[in-house]
């Protein structure tokens, strides 16, 4: 079976084509084409602008995916699309495009849950068997495990998602959104040397990021002229934007590792699967790997940039 899938729940539009062997076995990715709506530095992406971007590019990406996969319309068995959750206007644009293709081509239309899609894609690609899943993106922060015939949420963010926290701090610093604000935060954090004290808000299996964001926004404001340089109390060196990014990452990722480890202990799991856009972050993967190794477990990560 060959399926074409359209994803447009946020600012990245994706068209993928996957082949499932008739007698089982791992799926083969025939095409994975993406195009991202990039807003100006210091700004987020508005639903109406993102939806317009998706409508503009979806036909071109579908044609490009078919060409890259080397398949024709007759070879496609079904048309899949992200049904939600996500941003309403972009989701609607892609859903309309998927329904149009299904009707024109006479193919079955399959709506996919965004969260389950991330998890199942990660399991298929990495080969993880029964992992605890850390789903971290711009709109979601959840620790999930499969129990009693369904996915169950063991912990989640109580306010904003961790990706939203990173993205909004990128706006505070005026960091470019190309290729992604979270990626640029990650690169800047690699240059940081001083770990600043930030709120650490873990409440049982849940966590909170809004207070951390408010705190580091104040620190960022204190570094701007005409304020005098803020010095590290231990070294006497000036605090930089890179130090802020480093401190933010270390703090929020430590929180995610803690609640993930607690879920692993609760369900008796030895594997962790990290999915979602923030799951691309190499520092998060490294921190999670250290925790899993101490427990005799392993970490799997997916979601190419």
PDB file of C-alpha atoms in Angstrom:
ATOM      1  CA  UNK A   1       0.000   0.000   0.000  1.00  0.00           C
ATOM      2  CA  UNK A   2       1.237   3.485  -0.879  1.00  0.00           C
ATOM      3  CA  UNK A   3      -0.096   6.471   1.055  1.00  0.00           C
ATOM      4  CA  UNK A   4       0.420  10.181   0.493  1.00  0.00           C
ATOM      5  CA  UNK A   5       0.144  12.373   3.580  1.00  0.00           C
ATOM      6  CA  UNK A   6      -0.299  16.126   4.006  1.00  0.00           C
ATOM      7  CA  UNK A   7       0.744  17.831   7.253  1.00  0.00           C
ATOM      8  CA  UNK A   8       0.068  21.494   8.018  1.00  0.00           C
ATOM      9  CA  UNK A   9      -0.775  21.863  11.696  1.00  0.00           C
ATOM     10  CA  UNK A  10       1.629  24.775  12.199  1.00  0.00           C
ATOM     11  CA  UNK A  11       4.046  26.803  10.059  1.00  0.00           C
ATOM     12  CA  UNK A  12       5.685  23.815   8.343  1.00  0.00           C
ATOM     13  CA  UNK A  13       3.864  22.277   5.378  1.00  0.00           C
ATOM     14  CA  UNK A  14       4.865  18.712   4.614  1.00  0.00           C
ATOM     15  CA  UNK A  15       3.949  16.164   1.946  1.00  0.00           C
ATOM     16  CA  UNK A  16       5.178  12.611   2.371  1.00  0.00           C
ATOM     17  CA  UNK A  17       4.723   9.374   0.466  1.00  0.00           C
ATOM     18  CA  UNK A  18       5.186   6.045   2.243  1.00  0.00           C
ATOM     19  CA  UNK A  19       5.090   2.495   0.943  1.00  0.00           C
ATOM     20  CA  UNK A  20       3.937  -0.311   3.239  1.00  0.00           C
ATOM     21  CA  UNK A  21       5.097  -3.752   2.025  1.00  0.00           C
ATOM     22  CA  UNK A  22       2.174  -6.150   1.349  1.00  0.00           C
ATOM     23  CA  UNK A  23       3.607  -8.849   3.637  1.00  0.00           C
ATOM     24  CA  UNK A  24       4.624  -6.596   6.493  1.00  0.00           C
ATOM     25  CA  UNK A  25       8.060  -5.291   7.296  1.00  0.00           C
ATOM     26  CA  UNK A  26       9.296  -1.739   7.794  1.00  0.00           C
ATOM     27  CA  UNK A  27       7.682   1.059   5.818  1.00  0.00           C
ATOM     28  CA  UNK A  28       9.708   2.761   3.109  1.00  0.00           C
ATOM     29  CA  UNK A  29       9.763   6.549   2.877  1.00  0.00           C
ATOM     30  CA  UNK A  30       9.571   7.434  -0.803  1.00  0.00           C
ATOM     31  CA  UNK A  31       9.334  11.213  -0.401  1.00  0.00           C
ATOM     32  CA  UNK A  32       9.410  13.735   2.435  1.00  0.00           C
ATOM     33  CA  UNK A  33       9.028  17.272   1.084  1.00  0.00           C
ATOM     34  CA  UNK A  34       8.614  20.308   3.336  1.00  0.00           C
ATOM     35  CA  UNK A  35       8.313  24.067   3.096  1.00  0.00           C
ATOM     36  CA  UNK A  36       8.235  26.402   6.085  1.00  0.00           C
ATOM     37  CA  UNK A  37       6.497  29.734   6.540  1.00  0.00           C
ATOM     38  CA  UNK A  38       9.110  32.012   8.103  1.00  0.00           C
ATOM     39  CA  UNK A  39       7.918  35.145   9.899  1.00  0.00           C
ATOM     40  CA  UNK A  40      10.140  38.217  10.508  1.00  0.00           C
ATOM     41  CA  UNK A  41      12.529  38.211  13.518  1.00  0.00           C
ATOM     42  CA  UNK A  42      10.782  39.017  16.768  1.00  0.00           C
ATOM     43  CA  UNK A  43       7.381  37.929  15.455  1.00  0.00           C
ATOM     44  CA  UNK A  44       5.366  34.724  15.626  1.00  0.00           C
ATOM     45  CA  UNK A  45       3.380  33.239  12.766  1.00  0.00           C
ATOM     46  CA  UNK A  46      -0.267  34.247  12.504  1.00  0.00           C
ATOM     47  CA  UNK A  47      -2.831  31.579  11.541  1.00  0.00           C
ATOM     48  CA  UNK A  48      -4.141  33.508   8.514  1.00  0.00           C
ATOM     49  CA  UNK A  49      -0.650  34.104   7.099  1.00  0.00           C
ATOM     50  CA  UNK A  50       0.353  30.490   7.713  1.00  0.00           C
ATOM     51  CA  UNK A  51      -2.822  29.212   6.045  1.00  0.00           C
ATOM     52  CA  UNK A  52      -2.142  31.410   2.997  1.00  0.00           C
ATOM     53  CA  UNK A  53       1.378  29.978   2.799  1.00  0.00           C
ATOM     54  CA  UNK A  54       0.047  26.405   2.864  1.00  0.00           C
ATOM     55  CA  UNK A  55      -2.543  27.129   0.168  1.00  0.00           C
ATOM     56  CA  UNK A  56       0.158  28.681  -2.008  1.00  0.00           C
ATOM     57  CA  UNK A  57       2.616  25.785  -1.746  1.00  0.00           C
ATOM     58  CA  UNK A  58       0.575  22.605  -1.304  1.00  0.00           C
ATOM     59  CA  UNK A  59       0.037  21.792  -5.000  1.00  0.00           C
ATOM     60  CA  UNK A  60       3.711  22.338  -5.822  1.00  0.00           C
ATOM     61  CA  UNK A  61       4.814  20.115  -2.932  1.00  0.00           C
ATOM     62  CA  UNK A  62       2.420  17.332  -3.951  1.00  0.00           C
ATOM     63  CA  UNK A  63       3.793  17.377  -7.512  1.00  0.00           C
ATOM     64  CA  UNK A  64       7.354  17.414  -6.186  1.00  0.00           C
ATOM     65  CA  UNK A  65       6.663  14.492  -3.813  1.00  0.00           C
ATOM     66  CA  UNK A  66       5.146  12.366  -6.579  1.00  0.00           C
ATOM     67  CA  UNK A  67       8.140  13.072  -8.801  1.00  0.00           C
ATOM     68  CA  UNK A  68      10.677  12.276  -6.076  1.00  0.00           C
ATOM     69  CA  UNK A  69       8.860   9.068  -5.121  1.00  0.00           C
ATOM     70  CA  UNK A  70       8.650   7.961  -8.732  1.00  0.00           C
ATOM     71  CA  UNK A  71       4.969   7.073  -8.451  1.00  0.00           C
ATOM     72  CA  UNK A  72       1.839   8.152 -10.265  1.00  0.00           C
ATOM     73  CA  UNK A  73      -1.717   8.841  -9.164  1.00  0.00           C
ATOM     74  CA  UNK A  74      -2.718   5.248  -9.971  1.00  0.00           C
ATOM     75  CA  UNK A  75      -0.119   3.960  -7.499  1.00  0.00           C
ATOM     76  CA  UNK A  76      -1.569   5.934  -4.566  1.00  0.00           C
ATOM     77  CA  UNK A  77      -4.000   3.949  -2.409  1.00  0.00           C
ATOM     78  CA  UNK A  78      -5.105   6.632   0.067  1.00  0.00           C
ATOM     79  CA  UNK A  79      -4.727  10.296   0.928  1.00  0.00           C
ATOM     80  CA  UNK A  80      -3.941  11.104   4.570  1.00  0.00           C
ATOM     81  CA  UNK A  81      -3.969  14.462   6.317  1.00  0.00           C
ATOM     82  CA  UNK A  82      -3.518  15.915   9.788  1.00  0.00           C
ATOM     83  CA  UNK A  83      -6.977  16.226  11.308  1.00  0.00           C
ATOM     84  CA  UNK A  84      -5.764  17.899  14.505  1.00  0.00           C
ATOM     85  CA  UNK A  85      -4.824  19.130  17.006  1.00  0.00           C
ATOM     86  CA  UNK A  86      -3.078  22.171  15.603  1.00  0.00           C
ATOM     87  CA  UNK A  87      -3.728  25.717  14.390  1.00  0.00           C
ATOM     88  CA  UNK A  88      -7.224  25.954  12.952  1.00  0.00           C
ATOM     89  CA  UNK A  89      -6.663  27.945   9.756  1.00  0.00           C
ATOM     90  CA  UNK A  90      -3.578  26.032   8.542  1.00  0.00           C
ATOM     91  CA  UNK A  91      -5.240  22.704   9.382  1.00  0.00           C
ATOM     92  CA  UNK A  92      -8.318  23.694   7.412  1.00  0.00           C
ATOM     93  CA  UNK A  93      -6.280  24.699   4.370  1.00  0.00           C
ATOM     94  CA  UNK A  94      -4.468  21.365   4.246  1.00  0.00           C
ATOM     95  CA  UNK A  95      -7.662  19.399   4.955  1.00  0.00           C
ATOM     96  CA  UNK A  96      -9.380  21.079   2.002  1.00  0.00           C
ATOM     97  CA  UNK A  97      -6.396  20.247  -0.222  1.00  0.00           C
ATOM     98  CA  UNK A  98      -6.406  16.605   0.931  1.00  0.00           C
ATOM     99  CA  UNK A  99     -10.143  16.251   0.317  1.00  0.00           C
ATOM    100  CA  UNK A 100      -9.736  17.792  -3.126  1.00  0.00           C
ATOM    101  CA  UNK A 101      -7.024  15.270  -4.038  1.00  0.00           C
ATOM    102  CA  UNK A 102      -9.050  12.353  -2.670  1.00  0.00           C
ATOM    103  CA  UNK A 103     -12.083  13.374  -4.742  1.00  0.00           C
ATOM    104  CA  UNK A 104     -10.111  14.097  -7.918  1.00  0.00           C
ATOM    105  CA  UNK A 105      -8.131  10.872  -7.694  1.00  0.00           C
ATOM    106  CA  UNK A 106     -10.940   8.687  -6.351  1.00  0.00           C
ATOM    107  CA  UNK A 107      -8.913   7.642  -3.312  1.00  0.00           C
ATOM    108  CA  UNK A 108      -9.870   6.965   0.307  1.00  0.00           C
ATOM    109  CA  UNK A 109      -9.404   9.927   2.662  1.00  0.00           C
ATOM    110  CA  UNK A 110      -7.830   9.186   6.052  1.00  0.00           C
ATOM    111  CA  UNK A 111      -7.693  11.741   8.877  1.00  0.00           C
ATOM    112  CA  UNK A 112      -4.755  11.297  11.265  1.00  0.00           C
ATOM    113  CA  UNK A 113      -4.455  12.469  14.854  1.00  0.00           C
ATOM    114  CA  UNK A 114      -1.435  14.750  15.025  1.00  0.00           C
ATOM    115  CA  UNK A 115      -0.095  13.357  18.311  1.00  0.00           C
ATOM    116  CA  UNK A 116      -0.609   9.687  17.416  1.00  0.00           C
ATOM    117  CA  UNK A 117       0.988  10.366  14.036  1.00  0.00           C
ATOM    118  CA  UNK A 118       4.158  11.619  15.725  1.00  0.00           C
ATOM    119  CA  UNK A 119       4.314   8.573  17.982  1.00  0.00           C
ATOM    120  CA  UNK A 120       3.604   5.934  15.349  1.00  0.00           C
ATOM    121  CA  UNK A 121       5.992   7.579  12.895  1.00  0.00           C
ATOM    122  CA  UNK A 122       8.689   7.545  15.567  1.00  0.00           C
ATOM    123  CA  UNK A 123       8.091   3.897  16.427  1.00  0.00           C
ATOM    124  CA  UNK A 124       8.143   2.896  12.762  1.00  0.00           C
ATOM    125  CA  UNK A 125      11.371   4.751  11.959  1.00  0.00           C
ATOM    126  CA  UNK A 126      13.354   3.951  15.099  1.00  0.00           C
ATOM    127  CA  UNK A 127      12.091   0.446  15.836  1.00  0.00           C
ATOM    128  CA  UNK A 128      11.200   1.312  19.444  1.00  0.00           C
ATOM    129  CA  UNK A 129       8.928  -1.398  20.814  1.00  0.00           C
ATOM    130  CA  UNK A 130       6.990  -0.098  23.810  1.00  0.00           C
ATOM    131  CA  UNK A 131       8.594   3.181  24.845  1.00  0.00           C
ATOM    132  CA  UNK A 132       7.612   5.995  27.128  1.00  0.00           C
ATOM    133  CA  UNK A 133       7.074   8.861  24.682  1.00  0.00           C
ATOM    134  CA  UNK A 134       8.144  12.426  25.291  1.00  0.00           C
ATOM    135  CA  UNK A 135       6.155  14.540  22.834  1.00  0.00           C
ATOM    136  CA  UNK A 136       7.608  18.050  22.758  1.00  0.00           C
ATOM    137  CA  UNK A 137       6.777  20.705  20.193  1.00  0.00           C
ATOM    138  CA  UNK A 138       5.616  24.289  19.851  1.00  0.00           C
ATOM    139  CA  UNK A 139       2.109  23.367  20.932  1.00  0.00           C
ATOM    140  CA  UNK A 140       2.508  20.179  22.976  1.00  0.00           C
ATOM    141  CA  UNK A 141       4.449  18.899  25.968  1.00  0.00           C
ATOM    142  CA  UNK A 142       3.298  15.462  27.071  1.00  0.00           C
ATOM    143  CA  UNK A 143       4.721  12.272  28.547  1.00  0.00           C
ATOM    144  CA  UNK A 144       2.752   9.409  27.018  1.00  0.00           C
ATOM    145  CA  UNK A 145       2.743   5.630  27.359  1.00  0.00           C
ATOM    146  CA  UNK A 146       0.607   2.861  25.894  1.00  0.00           C
ATOM    147  CA  UNK A 147      -1.451   1.053  28.510  1.00  0.00           C
ATOM    148  CA  UNK A 148      -4.676  -0.972  28.398  1.00  0.00           C
ATOM    149  CA  UNK A 149      -5.185  -0.667  24.621  1.00  0.00           C
ATOM    150  CA  UNK A 150      -4.758   3.090  24.383  1.00  0.00           C
ATOM    151  CA  UNK A 151      -2.235   5.900  24.686  1.00  0.00           C
ATOM    152  CA  UNK A 152      -2.389   7.548  28.079  1.00  0.00           C
ATOM    153  CA  UNK A 153      -0.968  10.897  29.186  1.00  0.00           C
ATOM    154  CA  UNK A 154       1.092  10.523  32.356  1.00  0.00           C
ATOM    155  CA  UNK A 155       2.347  14.106  32.515  1.00  0.00           C
ATOM    156  CA  UNK A 156       2.054  17.351  30.604  1.00  0.00           C
ATOM    157  CA  UNK A 157       2.650  21.088  30.660  1.00  0.00           C
ATOM    158  CA  UNK A 158       0.205  22.981  32.833  1.00  0.00           C
ATOM    159  CA  UNK A 159       0.420  26.176  30.788  1.00  0.00           C
ATOM    160  CA  UNK A 160       2.514  26.784  27.659  1.00  0.00           C
ATOM    161  CA  UNK A 161       4.395  24.093  25.726  1.00  0.00           C
ATOM    162  CA  UNK A 162       8.174  23.907  26.002  1.00  0.00           C
ATOM    163  CA  UNK A 163       8.536  24.749  22.302  1.00  0.00           C
ATOM    164  CA  UNK A 164       6.368  27.808  22.757  1.00  0.00           C
ATOM    165  CA  UNK A 165       8.567  28.858  25.678  1.00  0.00           C
ATOM    166  CA  UNK A 166      11.715  28.614  23.527  1.00  0.00           C
ATOM    167  CA  UNK A 167      10.078  30.313  20.534  1.00  0.00           C
ATOM    168  CA  UNK A 168       8.789  33.214  22.589  1.00  0.00           C
ATOM    169  CA  UNK A 169      12.199  33.761  24.164  1.00  0.00           C
ATOM    170  CA  UNK A 170      13.690  33.822  20.676  1.00  0.00           C
ATOM    171  CA  UNK A 171      11.291  36.680  19.919  1.00  0.00           C
ATOM    172  CA  UNK A 172      12.460  38.462  23.074  1.00  0.00           C
ATOM    173  CA  UNK A 173      16.051  38.294  21.842  1.00  0.00           C
ATOM    174  CA  UNK A 174      15.074  39.151  18.269  1.00  0.00           C
ATOM    175  CA  UNK A 175      16.579  35.889  17.010  1.00  0.00           C
ATOM    176  CA  UNK A 176      15.744  35.044  13.369  1.00  0.00           C
ATOM    177  CA  UNK A 177      12.988  32.509  12.706  1.00  0.00           C
ATOM    178  CA  UNK A 178      14.921  30.935   9.832  1.00  0.00           C
ATOM    179  CA  UNK A 179      15.244  27.963   9.820  1.00  0.00           C
ATOM    180  CA  UNK A 180      13.457  27.825  13.211  1.00  0.00           C
ATOM    181  CA  UNK A 181      13.662  29.905  16.402  1.00  0.00           C
ATOM    182  CA  UNK A 182      14.215  26.827  18.573  1.00  0.00           C
ATOM    183  CA  UNK A 183      17.111  25.710  16.382  1.00  0.00           C
ATOM    184  CA  UNK A 184      18.733  29.145  16.638  1.00  0.00           C
ATOM    185  CA  UNK A 185      18.288  29.111  20.422  1.00  0.00           C
ATOM    186  CA  UNK A 186      20.038  25.709  20.458  1.00  0.00           C
ATOM    187  CA  UNK A 187      23.015  26.992  18.454  1.00  0.00           C
ATOM    188  CA  UNK A 188      23.368  30.075  20.631  1.00  0.00           C
ATOM    189  CA  UNK A 189      23.137  27.945  23.792  1.00  0.00           C
ATOM    190  CA  UNK A 190      26.223  25.981  22.679  1.00  0.00           C
ATOM    191  CA  UNK A 191      28.240  29.184  23.195  1.00  0.00           C
ATOM    192  CA  UNK A 192      26.910  29.760  26.728  1.00  0.00           C
ATOM    193  CA  UNK A 193      29.181  29.206  29.746  1.00  0.00           C
ATOM    194  CA  UNK A 194      27.297  30.505  32.774  1.00  0.00           C
ATOM    195  CA  UNK A 195      24.319  28.654  34.246  1.00  0.00           C
ATOM    196  CA  UNK A 196      21.880  31.140  35.749  1.00  0.00           C
ATOM    197  CA  UNK A 197      19.352  30.339  38.446  1.00  0.00           C
ATOM    198  CA  UNK A 198      15.855  30.051  36.944  1.00  0.00           C
ATOM    199  CA  UNK A 199      12.563  28.759  38.395  1.00  0.00           C
ATOM    200  CA  UNK A 200      12.312  24.964  38.295  1.00  0.00           C
ATOM    201  CA  UNK A 201       8.625  24.092  38.164  1.00  0.00           C
ATOM    202  CA  UNK A 202       7.894  20.365  38.313  1.00  0.00           C
ATOM    203  CA  UNK A 203       4.653  19.406  40.035  1.00  0.00           C
ATOM    204  CA  UNK A 204       4.331  15.645  40.283  1.00  0.00           C
ATOM    205  CA  UNK A 205       4.218  14.399  36.700  1.00  0.00           C
ATOM    206  CA  UNK A 206       3.470  17.849  35.274  1.00  0.00           C
ATOM    207  CA  UNK A 207       5.569  20.921  34.635  1.00  0.00           C
ATOM    208  CA  UNK A 208       5.134  24.642  34.048  1.00  0.00           C
ATOM    209  CA  UNK A 209       7.084  26.936  31.730  1.00  0.00           C
ATOM    210  CA  UNK A 210       5.349  30.323  31.890  1.00  0.00           C
ATOM    211  CA  UNK A 211       7.135  31.421  35.077  1.00  0.00           C
ATOM    212  CA  UNK A 212      10.525  30.438  33.647  1.00  0.00           C
ATOM    213  CA  UNK A 213       9.792  32.462  30.522  1.00  0.00           C
ATOM    214  CA  UNK A 214       8.748  35.510  32.548  1.00  0.00           C
ATOM    215  CA  UNK A 215      11.894  35.247  34.663  1.00  0.00           C
ATOM    216  CA  UNK A 216      14.319  34.951  31.768  1.00  0.00           C
ATOM    217  CA  UNK A 217      12.533  37.722  29.862  1.00  0.00           C
ATOM    218  CA  UNK A 218      13.331  40.012  32.798  1.00  0.00           C
ATOM    219  CA  UNK A 219      16.962  38.889  32.736  1.00  0.00           C
ATOM    220  CA  UNK A 220      17.146  39.600  29.012  1.00  0.00           C
ATOM    221  CA  UNK A 221      15.698  43.080  29.540  1.00  0.00           C
ATOM    222  CA  UNK A 222      18.345  43.791  32.212  1.00  0.00           C
ATOM    223  CA  UNK A 223      21.129  43.101  29.686  1.00  0.00           C
ATOM    224  CA  UNK A 224      19.976  45.764  27.231  1.00  0.00           C
ATOM    225  CA  UNK A 225      21.528  49.254  27.158  1.00  0.00           C
ATOM    226  CA  UNK A 226      21.609  51.581  28.934  1.00  0.00           C
ATOM    227  CA  UNK A 227      21.738  49.039  31.785  1.00  0.00           C
ATOM    228  CA  UNK A 228      25.246  48.247  33.054  1.00  0.00           C
ATOM    229  CA  UNK A 229      26.665  44.795  32.197  1.00  0.00           C
ATOM    230  CA  UNK A 230      25.355  41.994  34.397  1.00  0.00           C
ATOM    231  CA  UNK A 231      28.225  39.960  35.804  1.00  0.00           C
ATOM    232  CA  UNK A 232      28.377  36.291  36.753  1.00  0.00           C
ATOM    233  CA  UNK A 233      28.805  36.168  40.573  1.00  0.00           C
ATOM    234  CA  UNK A 234      31.354  33.329  40.404  1.00  0.00           C
ATOM    235  CA  UNK A 235      33.615  34.392  37.532  1.00  0.00           C
ATOM    236  CA  UNK A 236      32.924  38.121  37.273  1.00  0.00           C
ATOM    237  CA  UNK A 237      32.436  37.721  33.522  1.00  0.00           C
ATOM    238  CA  UNK A 238      29.561  39.499  31.779  1.00  0.00           C
ATOM    239  CA  UNK A 239      26.359  37.543  31.177  1.00  0.00           C
ATOM    240  CA  UNK A 240      25.489  37.204  27.491  1.00  0.00           C
ATOM    241  CA  UNK A 241      22.445  36.207  25.457  1.00  0.00           C
ATOM    242  CA  UNK A 242      24.176  32.880  24.846  1.00  0.00           C
ATOM    243  CA  UNK A 243      24.291  32.306  28.613  1.00  0.00           C
ATOM    244  CA  UNK A 244      20.552  32.983  28.817  1.00  0.00           C
ATOM    245  CA  UNK A 245      19.816  30.450  26.060  1.00  0.00           C
ATOM    246  CA  UNK A 246      22.107  27.919  27.716  1.00  0.00           C
ATOM    247  CA  UNK A 247      20.460  28.383  31.108  1.00  0.00           C
ATOM    248  CA  UNK A 248      16.947  28.176  29.676  1.00  0.00           C
ATOM    249  CA  UNK A 249      17.690  24.949  27.822  1.00  0.00           C
ATOM    250  CA  UNK A 250      19.408  23.293  30.777  1.00  0.00           C
ATOM    251  CA  UNK A 251      16.538  24.146  33.110  1.00  0.00           C
ATOM    252  CA  UNK A 252      13.556  23.177  30.961  1.00  0.00           C
ATOM    253  CA  UNK A 253      15.233  20.031  29.625  1.00  0.00           C
ATOM    254  CA  UNK A 254      16.107  18.920  33.156  1.00  0.00           C
ATOM    255  CA  UNK A 255      12.423  19.202  34.008  1.00  0.00           C
ATOM    256  CA  UNK A 256      11.474  17.082  30.994  1.00  0.00           C
ATOM    257  CA  UNK A 257      14.032  14.426  31.880  1.00  0.00           C
ATOM    258  CA  UNK A 258      12.711  14.258  35.439  1.00  0.00           C
ATOM    259  CA  UNK A 259       9.072  13.684  34.521  1.00  0.00           C
ATOM    260  CA  UNK A 260      10.043  11.214  31.786  1.00  0.00           C
ATOM    261  CA  UNK A 261      12.128   9.174  34.217  1.00  0.00           C
ATOM    262  CA  UNK A 262       9.230   9.151  36.675  1.00  0.00           C
ATOM    263  CA  UNK A 263       6.935   7.791  33.962  1.00  0.00           C
ATOM    264  CA  UNK A 264       9.478   5.111  33.065  1.00  0.00           C
ATOM    265  CA  UNK A 265       9.588   3.967  36.669  1.00  0.00           C
ATOM    266  CA  UNK A 266       5.792   3.957  36.882  1.00  0.00           C
ATOM    267  CA  UNK A 267       5.204   1.743  33.827  1.00  0.00           C
ATOM    268  CA  UNK A 268       8.423  -0.265  34.058  1.00  0.00           C
ATOM    269  CA  UNK A 269       9.696   0.877  30.652  1.00  0.00           C
ATOM    270  CA  UNK A 270      13.320   0.846  29.507  1.00  0.00           C
ATOM    271  CA  UNK A 271      12.910   2.813  26.285  1.00  0.00           C
ATOM    272  CA  UNK A 272      12.269   6.508  25.657  1.00  0.00           C
ATOM    273  CA  UNK A 273      11.071   7.859  22.326  1.00  0.00           C
ATOM    274  CA  UNK A 274      11.376  11.623  21.788  1.00  0.00           C
ATOM    275  CA  UNK A 275       9.108  13.084  19.099  1.00  0.00           C
ATOM    276  CA  UNK A 276       8.024  16.559  18.043  1.00  0.00           C
ATOM    277  CA  UNK A 277       9.992  19.546  16.816  1.00  0.00           C
ATOM    278  CA  UNK A 278      11.823  20.150  20.119  1.00  0.00           C
ATOM    279  CA  UNK A 279      12.846  16.485  20.030  1.00  0.00           C
ATOM    280  CA  UNK A 280      15.362  17.453  17.324  1.00  0.00           C
ATOM    281  CA  UNK A 281      17.379  19.324  19.951  1.00  0.00           C
ATOM    282  CA  UNK A 282      20.675  17.479  20.432  1.00  0.00           C
ATOM    283  CA  UNK A 283      21.123  18.698  24.003  1.00  0.00           C
ATOM    284  CA  UNK A 284      17.742  17.271  25.020  1.00  0.00           C
ATOM    285  CA  UNK A 285      18.653  13.967  23.381  1.00  0.00           C
ATOM    286  CA  UNK A 286      22.007  13.887  25.213  1.00  0.00           C
ATOM    287  CA  UNK A 287      20.446  14.632  28.605  1.00  0.00           C
ATOM    288  CA  UNK A 288      17.769  11.999  28.090  1.00  0.00           C
ATOM    289  CA  UNK A 289      20.397   9.465  26.995  1.00  0.00           C
ATOM    290  CA  UNK A 290      22.355   9.998  30.218  1.00  0.00           C
ATOM    291  CA  UNK A 291      19.255   9.324  32.297  1.00  0.00           C
ATOM    292  CA  UNK A 292      18.252   6.269  30.277  1.00  0.00           C
ATOM    293  CA  UNK A 293      21.754   4.810  30.388  1.00  0.00           C
ATOM    294  CA  UNK A 294      21.806   5.063  34.191  1.00  0.00           C
ATOM    295  CA  UNK A 295      18.577   3.034  34.187  1.00  0.00           C
ATOM    296  CA  UNK A 296      19.939   0.466  31.749  1.00  0.00           C
ATOM    297  CA  UNK A 297      17.640   1.800  29.019  1.00  0.00           C
ATOM    298  CA  UNK A 298      17.892   3.469  25.624  1.00  0.00           C
ATOM    299  CA  UNK A 299      16.673   6.588  23.827  1.00  0.00           C
ATOM    300  CA  UNK A 300      15.210   6.880  20.352  1.00  0.00           C
ATOM    301  CA  UNK A 301      14.729  10.198  18.582  1.00  0.00           C
ATOM    302  CA  UNK A 302      13.138  11.180  15.302  1.00  0.00           C
ATOM    303  CA  UNK A 303      11.808  14.237  13.440  1.00  0.00           C
ATOM    304  CA  UNK A 304      14.423  15.388  10.978  1.00  0.00           C
ATOM    305  CA  UNK A 305      14.909  19.127  10.776  1.00  0.00           C
TER     306      UNK A 305
END
